[in-house]
Short mmCIF file of C-alpha atoms in Angstrom, two decimals:
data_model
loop_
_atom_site.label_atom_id
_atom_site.label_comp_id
_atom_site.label_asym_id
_atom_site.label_seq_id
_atom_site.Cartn_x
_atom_site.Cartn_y
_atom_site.Cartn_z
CA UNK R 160 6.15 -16.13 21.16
CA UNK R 161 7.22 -16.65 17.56
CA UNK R 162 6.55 -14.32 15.21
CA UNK R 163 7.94 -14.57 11.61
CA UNK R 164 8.55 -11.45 9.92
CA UNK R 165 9.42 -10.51 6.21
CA UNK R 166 9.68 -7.10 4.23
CA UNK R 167 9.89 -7.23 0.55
CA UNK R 168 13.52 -5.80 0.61
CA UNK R 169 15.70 -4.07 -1.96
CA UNK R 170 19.55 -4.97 -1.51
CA UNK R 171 21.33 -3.41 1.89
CA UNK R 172 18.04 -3.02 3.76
CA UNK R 173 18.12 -5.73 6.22
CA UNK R 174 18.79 -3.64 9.13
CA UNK R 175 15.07 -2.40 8.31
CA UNK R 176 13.33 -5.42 10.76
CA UNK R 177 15.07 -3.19 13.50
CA UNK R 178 12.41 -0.74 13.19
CA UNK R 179 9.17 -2.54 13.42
CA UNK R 180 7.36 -3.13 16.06
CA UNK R 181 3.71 -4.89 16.82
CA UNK R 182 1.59 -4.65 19.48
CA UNK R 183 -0.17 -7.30 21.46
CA UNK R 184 -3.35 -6.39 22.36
CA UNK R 185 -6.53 -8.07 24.35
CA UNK R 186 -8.99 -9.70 21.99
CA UNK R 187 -11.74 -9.81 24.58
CA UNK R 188 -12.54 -8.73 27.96
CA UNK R 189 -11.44 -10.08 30.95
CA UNK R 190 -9.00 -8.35 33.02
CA UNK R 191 -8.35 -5.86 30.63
CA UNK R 192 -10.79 -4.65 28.67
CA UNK R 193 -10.08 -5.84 25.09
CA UNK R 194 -7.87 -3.71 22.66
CA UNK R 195 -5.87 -3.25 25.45
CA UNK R 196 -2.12 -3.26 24.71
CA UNK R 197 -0.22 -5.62 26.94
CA UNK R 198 3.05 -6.14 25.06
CA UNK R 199 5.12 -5.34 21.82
CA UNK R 200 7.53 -7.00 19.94
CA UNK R 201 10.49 -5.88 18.17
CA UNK R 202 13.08 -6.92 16.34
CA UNK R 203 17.00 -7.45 15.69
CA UNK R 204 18.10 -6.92 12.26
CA UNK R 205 18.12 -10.23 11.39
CA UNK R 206 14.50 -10.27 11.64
CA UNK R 207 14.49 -12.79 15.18
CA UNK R 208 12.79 -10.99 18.22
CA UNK R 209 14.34 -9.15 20.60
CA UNK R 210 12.84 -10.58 23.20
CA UNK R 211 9.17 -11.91 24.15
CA UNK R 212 7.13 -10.56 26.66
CA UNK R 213 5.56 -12.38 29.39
CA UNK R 214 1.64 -12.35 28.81
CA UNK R 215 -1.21 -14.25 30.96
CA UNK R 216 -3.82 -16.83 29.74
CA UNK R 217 -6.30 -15.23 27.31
CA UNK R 218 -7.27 -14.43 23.52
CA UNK R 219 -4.91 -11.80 22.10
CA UNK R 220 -4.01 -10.14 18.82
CA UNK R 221 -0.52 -8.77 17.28
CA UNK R 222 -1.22 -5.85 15.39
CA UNK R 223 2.05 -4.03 13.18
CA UNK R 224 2.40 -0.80 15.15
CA UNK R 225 5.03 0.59 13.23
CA UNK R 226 6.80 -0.54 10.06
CA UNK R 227 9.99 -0.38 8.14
CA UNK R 228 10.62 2.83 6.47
CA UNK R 229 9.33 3.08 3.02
CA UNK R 230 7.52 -0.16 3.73
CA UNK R 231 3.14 0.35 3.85
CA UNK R 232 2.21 -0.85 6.94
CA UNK R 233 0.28 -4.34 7.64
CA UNK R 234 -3.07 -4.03 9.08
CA UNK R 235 -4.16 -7.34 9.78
CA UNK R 236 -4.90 -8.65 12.95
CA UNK R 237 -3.48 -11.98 13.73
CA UNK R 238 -5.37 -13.71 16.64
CA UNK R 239 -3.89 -16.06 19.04
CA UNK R 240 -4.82 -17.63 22.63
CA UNK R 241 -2.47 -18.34 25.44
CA UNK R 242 -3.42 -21.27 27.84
CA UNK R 243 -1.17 -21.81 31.07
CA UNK R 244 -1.41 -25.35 32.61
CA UNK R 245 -0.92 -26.39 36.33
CA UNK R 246 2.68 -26.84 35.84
CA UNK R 247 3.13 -24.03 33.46
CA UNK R 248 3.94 -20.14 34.84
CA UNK R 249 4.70 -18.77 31.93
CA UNK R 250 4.28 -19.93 28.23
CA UNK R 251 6.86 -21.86 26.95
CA UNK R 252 6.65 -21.28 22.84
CA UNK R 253 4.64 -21.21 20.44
CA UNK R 254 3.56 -19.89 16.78
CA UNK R 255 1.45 -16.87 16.07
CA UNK R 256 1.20 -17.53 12.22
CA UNK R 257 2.72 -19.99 10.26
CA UNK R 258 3.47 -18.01 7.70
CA UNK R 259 5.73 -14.65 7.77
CA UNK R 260 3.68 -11.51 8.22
CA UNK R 261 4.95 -9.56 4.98
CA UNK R 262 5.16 -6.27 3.94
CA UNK R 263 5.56 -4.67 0.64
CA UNK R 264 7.55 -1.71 -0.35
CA UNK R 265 5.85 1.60 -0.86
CA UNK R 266 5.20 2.28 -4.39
CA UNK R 267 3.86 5.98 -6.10
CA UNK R 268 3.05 6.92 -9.20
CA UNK R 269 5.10 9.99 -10.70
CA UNK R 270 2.39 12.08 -12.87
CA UNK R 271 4.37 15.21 -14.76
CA UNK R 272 2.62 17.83 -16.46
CA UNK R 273 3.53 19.61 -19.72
CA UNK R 274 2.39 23.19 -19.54
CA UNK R 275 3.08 25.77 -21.81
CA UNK R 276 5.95 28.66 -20.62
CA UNK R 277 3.79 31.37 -21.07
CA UNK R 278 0.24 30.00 -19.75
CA UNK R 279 0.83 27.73 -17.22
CA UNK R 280 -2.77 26.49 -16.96
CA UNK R 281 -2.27 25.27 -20.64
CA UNK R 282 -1.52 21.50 -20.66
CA UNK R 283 0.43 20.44 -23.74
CA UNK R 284 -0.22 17.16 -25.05
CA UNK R 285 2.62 15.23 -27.61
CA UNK R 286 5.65 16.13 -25.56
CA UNK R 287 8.02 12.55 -25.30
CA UNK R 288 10.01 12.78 -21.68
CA UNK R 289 13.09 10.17 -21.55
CA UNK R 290 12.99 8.18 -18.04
CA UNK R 291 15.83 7.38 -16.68
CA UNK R 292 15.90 5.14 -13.37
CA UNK R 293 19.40 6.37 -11.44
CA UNK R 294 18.79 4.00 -8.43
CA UNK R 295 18.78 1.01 -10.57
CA UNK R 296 21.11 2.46 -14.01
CA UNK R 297 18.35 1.89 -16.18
CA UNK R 298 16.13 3.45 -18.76
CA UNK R 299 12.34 3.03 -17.88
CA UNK R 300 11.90 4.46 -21.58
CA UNK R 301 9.91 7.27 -23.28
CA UNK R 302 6.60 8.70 -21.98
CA UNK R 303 4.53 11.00 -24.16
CA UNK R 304 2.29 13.79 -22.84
CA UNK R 305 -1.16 12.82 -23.41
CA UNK R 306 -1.04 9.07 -24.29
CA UNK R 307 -3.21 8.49 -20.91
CA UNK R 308 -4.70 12.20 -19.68
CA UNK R 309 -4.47 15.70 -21.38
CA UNK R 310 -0.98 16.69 -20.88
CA UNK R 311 0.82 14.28 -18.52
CA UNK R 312 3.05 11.30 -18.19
CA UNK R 313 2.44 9.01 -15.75
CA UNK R 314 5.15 6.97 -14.50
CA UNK R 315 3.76 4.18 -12.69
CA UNK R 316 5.01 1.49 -9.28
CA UNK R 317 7.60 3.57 -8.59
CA UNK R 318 9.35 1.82 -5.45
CA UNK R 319 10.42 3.61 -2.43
CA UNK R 320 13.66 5.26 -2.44
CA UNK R 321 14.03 5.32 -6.33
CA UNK R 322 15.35 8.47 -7.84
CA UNK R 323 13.67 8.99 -11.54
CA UNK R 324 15.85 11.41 -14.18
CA UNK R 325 12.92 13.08 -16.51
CA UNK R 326 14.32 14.47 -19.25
CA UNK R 327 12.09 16.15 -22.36
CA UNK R 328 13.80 14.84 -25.52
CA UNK R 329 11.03 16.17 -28.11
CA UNK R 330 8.11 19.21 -27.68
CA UNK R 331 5.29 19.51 -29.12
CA UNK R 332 4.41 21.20 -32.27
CA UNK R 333 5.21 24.56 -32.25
CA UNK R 334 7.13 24.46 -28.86
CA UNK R 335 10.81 24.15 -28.00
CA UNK R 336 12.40 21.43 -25.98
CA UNK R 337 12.98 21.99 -22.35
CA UNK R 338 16.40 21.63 -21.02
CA UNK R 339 15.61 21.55 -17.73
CA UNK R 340 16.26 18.17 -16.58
CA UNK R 341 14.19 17.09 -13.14
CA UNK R 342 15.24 14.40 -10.40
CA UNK R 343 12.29 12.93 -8.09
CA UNK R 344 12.86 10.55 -5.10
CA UNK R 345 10.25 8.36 -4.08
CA UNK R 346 10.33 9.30 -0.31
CA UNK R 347 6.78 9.17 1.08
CA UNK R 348 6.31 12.96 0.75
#
């Protein structure tokens, strides 16, 4: 089987393939009943298989199982049939898509609240945070509490792994500026 694989990497994360895997499962009945998982397929860094399993004659699907970390997983179901001739034991090669089966990074949106020191339930609007990207060494800019919804920032597409500086640089009226500075990594929890 051939199975071409690609994850929308970030630099230094090609030894990601190594943790993918997909599934090969039964597409219909016959002597399994279908869903049934026969093989899986996984993957050398390099994104080649590792090695292909043996399957018998029959409609099939690969199905991601598990993907890269801080990748979102791809659902789709690729269908394929294998067909063994006389002269044929075992399938000699052949192409379950032609193009690669992709998968893009996870992405979040950062949402920070301004709330006032002495009433936490109060959301402040008019507060302007600096964003600083230290993954990448670059400013994202200046966010202002309640531009989008009653005392937050959002900070949006945030990829996987990124660490975010959020600094306030100017409080609203009547208030002091923080200097508390807060880190956030992007890490799926």
């Amino acid at each position: 089987l051939e199975v071409k694989k690609q994850l929308e990497l970030v630099e230094g994360s090609s030894e990601l393939y190594s943790e993918v895997i997909f599934g090969i499962y039964t597409a219909e009945d016959g002597v399994l009943p279908v869903d049934s998982l026969v093989g899986i397929i996984e993957f050398n860094e390099d994104g080649s298989i590792k090695e292909s399993p043996e399957i018998i004659s029959g409609k099939y699907y690969l199905k991601e199982i598990v993907t890269a970390t801080g990748y979102v997983l791809n659902e789709e179901k690729f269908t394929f049939t294998v067909e063994h001739t006389e002269t044929q034991s075992a399938c000699v090669s052949f192409k379950i898509t032609e193009e690669a089966i992709f998968n893009e990074i996870f992405r979040a949106d950062i949402v920070v609240f301004k709330v006032s020191e002495n009433d936490g339930e109060l959301q402040l609007d008019g507060a302007v945070f600096e964003v600083y990207d230290k993954t990448n060494d670059v400013s994202l800019g200046q966010y202002t509490s309640g531009e989008v919804e009653k005392g937050r920032i959002i900070i949006e597409d945030v990829p996987y792994g990124t660490t975010l500086e959020i600094k306030e640089v100017h409080a609203p009226y009547g208030y002091v500026v923080s200097d508390e500075v807060v880190e956030i990594t992007v890490d799926g929890t």
